[in-house]
PDB file of C-alpha atoms and ligand atoms in Angstrom:
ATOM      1  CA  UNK A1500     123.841 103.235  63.829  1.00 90.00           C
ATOM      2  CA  UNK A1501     120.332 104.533  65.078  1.00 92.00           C
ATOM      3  CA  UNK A1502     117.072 103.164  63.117  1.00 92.00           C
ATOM      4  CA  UNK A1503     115.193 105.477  64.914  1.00 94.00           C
ATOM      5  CA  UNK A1504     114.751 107.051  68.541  1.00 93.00           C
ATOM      6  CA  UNK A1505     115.592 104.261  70.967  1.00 96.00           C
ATOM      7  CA  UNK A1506     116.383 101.183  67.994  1.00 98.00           C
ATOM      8  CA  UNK A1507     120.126 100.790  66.813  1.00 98.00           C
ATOM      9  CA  UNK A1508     122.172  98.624  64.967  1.00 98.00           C
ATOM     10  CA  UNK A1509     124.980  97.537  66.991  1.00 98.00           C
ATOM     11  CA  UNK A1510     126.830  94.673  65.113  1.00 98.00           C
ATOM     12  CA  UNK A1511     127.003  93.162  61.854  1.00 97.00           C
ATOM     13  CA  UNK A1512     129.776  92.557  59.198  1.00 96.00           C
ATOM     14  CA  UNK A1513     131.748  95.994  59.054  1.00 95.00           C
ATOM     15  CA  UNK A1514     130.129  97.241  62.136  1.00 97.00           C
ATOM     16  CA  UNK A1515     131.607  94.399  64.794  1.00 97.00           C
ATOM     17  CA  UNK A1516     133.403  91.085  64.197  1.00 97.00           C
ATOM     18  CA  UNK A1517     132.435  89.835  60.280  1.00 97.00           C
ATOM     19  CA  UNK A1518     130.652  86.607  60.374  1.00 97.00           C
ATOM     20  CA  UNK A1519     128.162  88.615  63.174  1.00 98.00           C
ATOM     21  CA  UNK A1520     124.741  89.180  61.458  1.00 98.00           C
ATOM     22  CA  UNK A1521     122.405  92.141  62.218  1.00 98.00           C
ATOM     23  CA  UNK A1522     122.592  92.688  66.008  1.00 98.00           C
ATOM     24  CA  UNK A1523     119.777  95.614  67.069  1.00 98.00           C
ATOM     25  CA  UNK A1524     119.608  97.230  70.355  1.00 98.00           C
ATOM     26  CA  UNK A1525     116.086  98.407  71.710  1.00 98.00           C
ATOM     27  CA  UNK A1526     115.904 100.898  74.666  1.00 98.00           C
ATOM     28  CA  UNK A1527     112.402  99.860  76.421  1.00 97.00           C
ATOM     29  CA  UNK A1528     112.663 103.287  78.816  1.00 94.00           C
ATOM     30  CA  UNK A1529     115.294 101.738  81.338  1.00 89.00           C
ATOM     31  CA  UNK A1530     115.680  98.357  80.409  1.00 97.00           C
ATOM     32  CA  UNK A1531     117.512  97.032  77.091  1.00 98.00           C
ATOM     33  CA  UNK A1532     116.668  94.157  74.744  1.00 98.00           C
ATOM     34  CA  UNK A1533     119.123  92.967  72.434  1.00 98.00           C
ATOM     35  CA  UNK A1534     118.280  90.970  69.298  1.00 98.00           C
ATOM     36  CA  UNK A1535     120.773  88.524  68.715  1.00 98.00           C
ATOM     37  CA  UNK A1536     124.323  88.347  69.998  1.00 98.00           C
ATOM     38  CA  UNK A1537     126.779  87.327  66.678  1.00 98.00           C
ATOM     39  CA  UNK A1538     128.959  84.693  66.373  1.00 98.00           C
ATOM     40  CA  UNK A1539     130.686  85.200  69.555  1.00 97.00           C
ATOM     41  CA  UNK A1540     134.191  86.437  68.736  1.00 97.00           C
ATOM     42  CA  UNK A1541     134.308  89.708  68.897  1.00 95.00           C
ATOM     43  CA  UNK A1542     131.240  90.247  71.810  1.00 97.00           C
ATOM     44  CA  UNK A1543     133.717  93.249  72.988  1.00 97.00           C
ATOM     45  CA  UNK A1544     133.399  95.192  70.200  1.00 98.00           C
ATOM     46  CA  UNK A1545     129.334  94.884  70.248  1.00 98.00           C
ATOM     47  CA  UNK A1546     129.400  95.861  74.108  1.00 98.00           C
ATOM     48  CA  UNK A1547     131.640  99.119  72.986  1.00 98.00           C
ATOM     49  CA  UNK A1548     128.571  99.956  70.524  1.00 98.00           C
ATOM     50  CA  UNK A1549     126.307  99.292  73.184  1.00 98.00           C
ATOM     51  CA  UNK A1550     128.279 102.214  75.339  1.00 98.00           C
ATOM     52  CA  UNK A1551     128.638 104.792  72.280  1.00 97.00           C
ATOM     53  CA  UNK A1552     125.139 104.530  71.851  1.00 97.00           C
ATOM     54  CA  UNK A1553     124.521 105.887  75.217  1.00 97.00           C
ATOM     55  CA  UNK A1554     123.913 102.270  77.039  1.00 98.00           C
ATOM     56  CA  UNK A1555     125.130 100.554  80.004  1.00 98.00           C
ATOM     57  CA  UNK A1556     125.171  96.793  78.607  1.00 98.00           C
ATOM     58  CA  UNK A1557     124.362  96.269  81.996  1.00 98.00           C
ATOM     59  CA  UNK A1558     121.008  97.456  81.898  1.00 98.00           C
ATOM     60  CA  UNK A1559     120.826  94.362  78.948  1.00 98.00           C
ATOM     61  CA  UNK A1560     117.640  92.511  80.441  1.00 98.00           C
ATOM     62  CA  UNK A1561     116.473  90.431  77.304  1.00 98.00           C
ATOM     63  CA  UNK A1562     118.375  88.549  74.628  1.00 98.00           C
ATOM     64  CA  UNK A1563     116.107  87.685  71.644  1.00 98.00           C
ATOM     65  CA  UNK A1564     117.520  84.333  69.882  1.00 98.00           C
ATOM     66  CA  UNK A1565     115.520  84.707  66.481  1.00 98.00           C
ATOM     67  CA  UNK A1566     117.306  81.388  65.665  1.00 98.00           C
ATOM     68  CA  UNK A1567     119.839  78.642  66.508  1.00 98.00           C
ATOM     69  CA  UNK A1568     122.586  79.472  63.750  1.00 97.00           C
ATOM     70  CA  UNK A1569     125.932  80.269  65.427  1.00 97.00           C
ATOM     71  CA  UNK A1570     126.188  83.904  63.811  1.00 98.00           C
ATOM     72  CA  UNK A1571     122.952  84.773  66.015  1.00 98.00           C
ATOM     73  CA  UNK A1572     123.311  82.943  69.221  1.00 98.00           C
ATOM     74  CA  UNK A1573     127.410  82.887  69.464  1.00 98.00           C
ATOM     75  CA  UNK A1574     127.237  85.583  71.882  1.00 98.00           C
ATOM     76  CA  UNK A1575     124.877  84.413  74.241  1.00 98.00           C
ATOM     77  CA  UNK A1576     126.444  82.923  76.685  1.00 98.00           C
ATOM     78  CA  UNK A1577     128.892  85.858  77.004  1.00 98.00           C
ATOM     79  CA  UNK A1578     126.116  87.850  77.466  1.00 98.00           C
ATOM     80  CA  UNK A1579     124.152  85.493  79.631  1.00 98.00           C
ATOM     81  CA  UNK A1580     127.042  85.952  81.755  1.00 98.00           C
ATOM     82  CA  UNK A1581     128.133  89.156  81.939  1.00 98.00           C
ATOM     83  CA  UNK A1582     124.733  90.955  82.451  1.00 98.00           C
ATOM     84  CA  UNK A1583     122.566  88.623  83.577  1.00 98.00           C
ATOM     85  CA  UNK A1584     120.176  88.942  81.054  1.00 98.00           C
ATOM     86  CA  UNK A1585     117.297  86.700  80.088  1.00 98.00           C
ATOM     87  CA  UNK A1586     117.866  84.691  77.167  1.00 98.00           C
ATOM     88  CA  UNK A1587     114.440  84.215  74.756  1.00 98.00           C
ATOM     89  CA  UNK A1588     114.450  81.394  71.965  1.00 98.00           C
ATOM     90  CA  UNK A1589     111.822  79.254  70.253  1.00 98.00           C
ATOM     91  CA  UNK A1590     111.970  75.943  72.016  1.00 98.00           C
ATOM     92  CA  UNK A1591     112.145  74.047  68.703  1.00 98.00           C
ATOM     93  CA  UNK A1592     115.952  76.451  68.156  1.00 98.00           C
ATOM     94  CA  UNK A1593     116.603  76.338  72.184  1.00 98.00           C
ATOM     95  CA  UNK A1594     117.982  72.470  72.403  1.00 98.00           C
ATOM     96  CA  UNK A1595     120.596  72.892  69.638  1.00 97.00           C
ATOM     97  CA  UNK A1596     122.023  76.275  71.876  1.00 98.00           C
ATOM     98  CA  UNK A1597     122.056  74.948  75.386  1.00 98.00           C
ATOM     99  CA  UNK A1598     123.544  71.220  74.198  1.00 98.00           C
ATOM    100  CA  UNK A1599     126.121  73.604  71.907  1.00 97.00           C
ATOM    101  CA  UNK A1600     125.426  71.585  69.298  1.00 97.00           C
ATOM    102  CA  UNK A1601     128.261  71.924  67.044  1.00 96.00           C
ATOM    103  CA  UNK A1602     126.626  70.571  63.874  1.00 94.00           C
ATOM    104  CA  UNK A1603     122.997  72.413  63.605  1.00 94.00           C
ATOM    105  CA  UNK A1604     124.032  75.662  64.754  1.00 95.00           C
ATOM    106  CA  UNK A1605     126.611  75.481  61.931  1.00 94.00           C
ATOM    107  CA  UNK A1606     129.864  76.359  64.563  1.00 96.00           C
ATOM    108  CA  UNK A1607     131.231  73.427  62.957  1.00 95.00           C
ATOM    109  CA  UNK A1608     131.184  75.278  59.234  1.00 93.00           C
ATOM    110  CA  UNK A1609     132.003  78.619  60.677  1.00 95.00           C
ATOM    111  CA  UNK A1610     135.242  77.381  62.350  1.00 96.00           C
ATOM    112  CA  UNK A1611     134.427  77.991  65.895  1.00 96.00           C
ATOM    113  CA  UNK A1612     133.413  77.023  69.270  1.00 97.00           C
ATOM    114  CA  UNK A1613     129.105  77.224  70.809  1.00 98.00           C
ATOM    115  CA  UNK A1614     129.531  77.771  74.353  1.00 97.00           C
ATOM    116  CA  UNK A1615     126.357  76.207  75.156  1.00 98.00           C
ATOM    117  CA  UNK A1616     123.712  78.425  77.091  1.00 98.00           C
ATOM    118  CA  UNK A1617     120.760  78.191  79.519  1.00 98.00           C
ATOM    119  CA  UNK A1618     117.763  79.870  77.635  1.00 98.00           C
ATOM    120  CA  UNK A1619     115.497  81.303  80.079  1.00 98.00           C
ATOM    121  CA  UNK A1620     111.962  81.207  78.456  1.00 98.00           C
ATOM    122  CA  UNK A1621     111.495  79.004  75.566  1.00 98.00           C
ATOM    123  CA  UNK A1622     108.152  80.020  73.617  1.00 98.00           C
ATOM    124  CA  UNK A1623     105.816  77.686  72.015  1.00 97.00           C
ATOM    125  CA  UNK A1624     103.766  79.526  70.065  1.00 92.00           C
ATOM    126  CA  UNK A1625     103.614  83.468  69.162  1.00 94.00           C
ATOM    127  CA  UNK A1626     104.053  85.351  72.688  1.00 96.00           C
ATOM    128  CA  UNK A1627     103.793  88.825  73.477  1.00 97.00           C
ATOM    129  CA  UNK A1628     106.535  90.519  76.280  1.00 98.00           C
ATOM    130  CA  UNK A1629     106.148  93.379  77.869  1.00 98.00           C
ATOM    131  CA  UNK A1630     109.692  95.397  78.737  1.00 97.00           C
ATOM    132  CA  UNK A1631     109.418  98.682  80.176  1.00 94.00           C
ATOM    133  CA  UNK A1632     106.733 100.965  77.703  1.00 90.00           C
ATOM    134  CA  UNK A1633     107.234  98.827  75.611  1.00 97.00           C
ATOM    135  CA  UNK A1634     105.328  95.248  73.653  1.00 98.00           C
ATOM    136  CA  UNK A1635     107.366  92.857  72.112  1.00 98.00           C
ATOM    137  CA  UNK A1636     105.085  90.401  69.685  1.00 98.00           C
ATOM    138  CA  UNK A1637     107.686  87.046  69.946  1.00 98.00           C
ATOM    139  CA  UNK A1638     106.183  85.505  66.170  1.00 98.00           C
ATOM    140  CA  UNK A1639     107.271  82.055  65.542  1.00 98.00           C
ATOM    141  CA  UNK A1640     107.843  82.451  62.008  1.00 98.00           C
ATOM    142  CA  UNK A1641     109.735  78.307  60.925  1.00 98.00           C
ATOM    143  CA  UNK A1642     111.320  77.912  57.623  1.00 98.00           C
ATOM    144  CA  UNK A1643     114.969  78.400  57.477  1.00 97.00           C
ATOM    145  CA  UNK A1644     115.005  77.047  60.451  1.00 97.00           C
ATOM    146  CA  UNK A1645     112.371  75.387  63.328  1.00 97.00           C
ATOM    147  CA  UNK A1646     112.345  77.564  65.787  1.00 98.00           C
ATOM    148  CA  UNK A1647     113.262  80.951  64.108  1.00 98.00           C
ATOM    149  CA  UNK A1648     111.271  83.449  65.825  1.00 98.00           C
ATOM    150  CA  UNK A1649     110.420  87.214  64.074  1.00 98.00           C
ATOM    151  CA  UNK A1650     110.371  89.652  66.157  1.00 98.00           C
ATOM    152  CA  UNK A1651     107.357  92.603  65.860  1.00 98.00           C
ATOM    153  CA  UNK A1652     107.723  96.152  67.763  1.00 98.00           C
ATOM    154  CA  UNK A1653     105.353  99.233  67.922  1.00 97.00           C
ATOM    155  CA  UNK A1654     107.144 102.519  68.619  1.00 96.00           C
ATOM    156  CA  UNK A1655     105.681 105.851  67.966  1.00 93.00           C
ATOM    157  CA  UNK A1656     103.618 104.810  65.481  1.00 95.00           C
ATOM    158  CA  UNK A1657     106.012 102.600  63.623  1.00 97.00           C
ATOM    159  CA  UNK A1658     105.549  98.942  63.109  1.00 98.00           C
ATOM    160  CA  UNK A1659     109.491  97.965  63.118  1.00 98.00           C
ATOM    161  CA  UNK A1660     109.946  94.056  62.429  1.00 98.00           C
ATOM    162  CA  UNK A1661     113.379  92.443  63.003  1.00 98.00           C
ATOM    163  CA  UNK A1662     112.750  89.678  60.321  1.00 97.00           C
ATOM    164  CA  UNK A1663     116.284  88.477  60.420  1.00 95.00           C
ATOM    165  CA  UNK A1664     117.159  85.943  58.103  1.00 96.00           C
ATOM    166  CA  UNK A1665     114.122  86.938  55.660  1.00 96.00           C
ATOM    167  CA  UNK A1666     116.885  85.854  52.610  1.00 96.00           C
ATOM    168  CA  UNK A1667     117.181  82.526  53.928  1.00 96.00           C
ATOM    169  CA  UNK A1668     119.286  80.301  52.881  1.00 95.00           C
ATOM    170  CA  UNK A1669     116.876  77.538  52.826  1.00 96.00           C
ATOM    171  CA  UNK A1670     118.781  74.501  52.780  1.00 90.00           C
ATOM    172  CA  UNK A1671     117.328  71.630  54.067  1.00 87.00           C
ATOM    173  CA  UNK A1672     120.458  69.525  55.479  1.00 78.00           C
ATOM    174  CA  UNK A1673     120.293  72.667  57.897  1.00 80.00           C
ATOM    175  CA  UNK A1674     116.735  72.266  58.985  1.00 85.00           C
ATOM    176  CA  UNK A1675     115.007  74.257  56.478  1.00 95.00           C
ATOM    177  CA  UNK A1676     111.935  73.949  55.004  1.00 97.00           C
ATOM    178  CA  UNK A1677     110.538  75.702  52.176  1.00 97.00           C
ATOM    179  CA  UNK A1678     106.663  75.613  52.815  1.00 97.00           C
ATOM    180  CA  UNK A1679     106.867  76.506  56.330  1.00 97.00           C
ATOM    181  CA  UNK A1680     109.095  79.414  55.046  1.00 98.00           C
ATOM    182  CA  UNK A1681     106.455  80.444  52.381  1.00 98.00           C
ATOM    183  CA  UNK A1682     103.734  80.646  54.909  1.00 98.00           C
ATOM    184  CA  UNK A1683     105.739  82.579  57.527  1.00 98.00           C
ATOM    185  CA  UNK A1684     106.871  85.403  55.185  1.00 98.00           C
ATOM    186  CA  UNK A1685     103.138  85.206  53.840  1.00 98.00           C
ATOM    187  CA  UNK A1686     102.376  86.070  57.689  1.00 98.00           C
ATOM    188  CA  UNK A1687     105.477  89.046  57.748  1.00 98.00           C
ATOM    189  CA  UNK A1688     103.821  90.424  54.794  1.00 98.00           C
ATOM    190  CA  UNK A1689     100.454  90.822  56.406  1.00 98.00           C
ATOM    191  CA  UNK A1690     102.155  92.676  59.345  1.00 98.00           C
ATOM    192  CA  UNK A1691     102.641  95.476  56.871  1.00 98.00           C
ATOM    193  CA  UNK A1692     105.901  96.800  58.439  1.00 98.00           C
ATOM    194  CA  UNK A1693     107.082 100.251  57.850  1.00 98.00           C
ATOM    195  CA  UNK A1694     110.719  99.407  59.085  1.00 98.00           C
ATOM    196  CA  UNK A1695     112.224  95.716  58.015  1.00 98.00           C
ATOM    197  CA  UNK A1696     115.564  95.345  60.147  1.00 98.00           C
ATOM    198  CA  UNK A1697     116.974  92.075  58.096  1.00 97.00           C
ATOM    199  CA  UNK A1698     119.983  89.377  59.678  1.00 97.00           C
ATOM    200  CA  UNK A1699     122.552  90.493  57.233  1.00 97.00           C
ATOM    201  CA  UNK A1700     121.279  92.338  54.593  1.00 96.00           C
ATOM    202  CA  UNK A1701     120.508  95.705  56.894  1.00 93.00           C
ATOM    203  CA  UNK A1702     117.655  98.059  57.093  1.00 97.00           C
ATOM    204  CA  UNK A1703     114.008  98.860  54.792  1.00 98.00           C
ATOM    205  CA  UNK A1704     112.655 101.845  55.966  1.00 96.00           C
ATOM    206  CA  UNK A1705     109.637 102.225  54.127  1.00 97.00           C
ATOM    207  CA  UNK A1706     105.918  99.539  53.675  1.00 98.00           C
ATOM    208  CA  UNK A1707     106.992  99.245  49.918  1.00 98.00           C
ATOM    209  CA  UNK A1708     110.655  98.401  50.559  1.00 98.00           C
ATOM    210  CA  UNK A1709     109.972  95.677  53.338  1.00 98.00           C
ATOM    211  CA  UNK A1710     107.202  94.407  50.837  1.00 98.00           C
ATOM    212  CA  UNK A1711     109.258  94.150  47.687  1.00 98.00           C
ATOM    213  CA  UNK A1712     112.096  92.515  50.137  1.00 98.00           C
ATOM    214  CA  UNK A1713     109.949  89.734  51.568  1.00 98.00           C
ATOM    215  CA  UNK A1714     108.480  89.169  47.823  1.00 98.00           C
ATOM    216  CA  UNK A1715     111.933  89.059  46.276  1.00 98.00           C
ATOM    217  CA  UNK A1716     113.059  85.950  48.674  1.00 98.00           C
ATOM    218  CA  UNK A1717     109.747  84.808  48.290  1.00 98.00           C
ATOM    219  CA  UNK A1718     109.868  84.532  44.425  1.00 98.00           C
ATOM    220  CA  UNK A1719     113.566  83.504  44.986  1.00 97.00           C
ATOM    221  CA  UNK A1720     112.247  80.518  47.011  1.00 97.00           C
ATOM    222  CA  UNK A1721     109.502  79.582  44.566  1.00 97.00           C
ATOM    223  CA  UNK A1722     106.712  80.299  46.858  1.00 97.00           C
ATOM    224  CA  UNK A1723     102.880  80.862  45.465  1.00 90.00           C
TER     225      UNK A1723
HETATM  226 ZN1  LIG B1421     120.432  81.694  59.889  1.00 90.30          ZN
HETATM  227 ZN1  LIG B1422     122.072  84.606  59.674  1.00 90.30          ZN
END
């Protein structure tokens, strides 16, 4: 499913193996970066979308983590491994995925295996990369969980943000917390996206759907 020239979704429940969230493909002129990888089951069916969109997965040179929950990272390794590409996480989400921790990832409650896996560059702070033509702002955006990174892209005039899980859950036996979360959506908010691309809940294409998104989770979550 194309967003728009050179951004599709490639997995997500109905689209590759169920419990995958919102896996998005960016063409950088050349070289790929994929956001998030799914739980890890099914990784065949997200390289097939990869193809039909025109792609060689091989030409995969990033893999965005946004966070450590299985249903985004599940994938990597298989990835990591069969293209060689560079695997991106907060360092605060990183530990959990390269110890394949069973528990905080939440493989455990989804019923199946982390294959732990190397990440490549662990960011600190917000962190800008530079693939191809294109400028990837890295924002480290904590509240659902540590280390959950947003992801900010400018492409033909579009400010496209891959929020991912913008609903939440914020639970804290999972690492959550609720003022962090307030004050990163506060921060997504004053991005002023035209193009929200959520972790499960799919794609806002205009400034006043992103905004009344983000405000609806952030009423949801009590924040002020
Ligand atoms: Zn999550
Ligand atoms: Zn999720």
């Amino acid at each position: 499913m194309r967003v728009m020239e050179g951004v599709f979704l490639i997995g997500g429940a109905g689209i590759s193996h169920d419990a995958d969230c919102c896996i998005y493909l960016v063409d950088a002129g050349g070289s790929l970066v994929l956001i998030d990888s799914g739980v890890g089951v099914d990784t065949e069916k997200i390289v097939k979308n990869v193809r039909d969109a025109g792609y060689n997965p091989k030409d995969i040179e990033y893999l965005i983590g946004t966070h450590k929950h299985i249903d985004h990272i599940g994938g990597n390794r298989f990835f990591k491994d069969s293209f060689n590409c560079k695997v991106i996480m907060h360092k605060l989400d990183a530990e959990a995925v390269e110890s394949g921790d069973q528990l905080t990832t939440g493989a455990q409650l989804y019923g199946v295996k982390l294959r732990p896996c190397k990440v490549d560059m662990k960011i600190s702070q917000t962190t800008s990369l530079t693939v191809g033509q294109l400028t990837f702002m890295l924002l480290h955006t904590p509240g659902h969980t540590p280390g959950s990174i947003s992801v900010l892209l400018e492409k033909e005039g579009k400010r496209i943000l891959f929020g991912q899980d913008v609903h939440g859950p914020i639970e804290p036996s999972w690492g959550s917390d609720v003022n962090q979360y307030c004050k990163s959506m506060k921060l997504l908010l004053s991005l002023n996206a035209d193009i929200l691309c959520e972790g499960h809940f799919g794609i806002y294409t205009s400034p006043e759907k992103v905004k009344a998104y983000i405000e609806r989770y952030m009423q949801i979550y009590g924040c002020k």
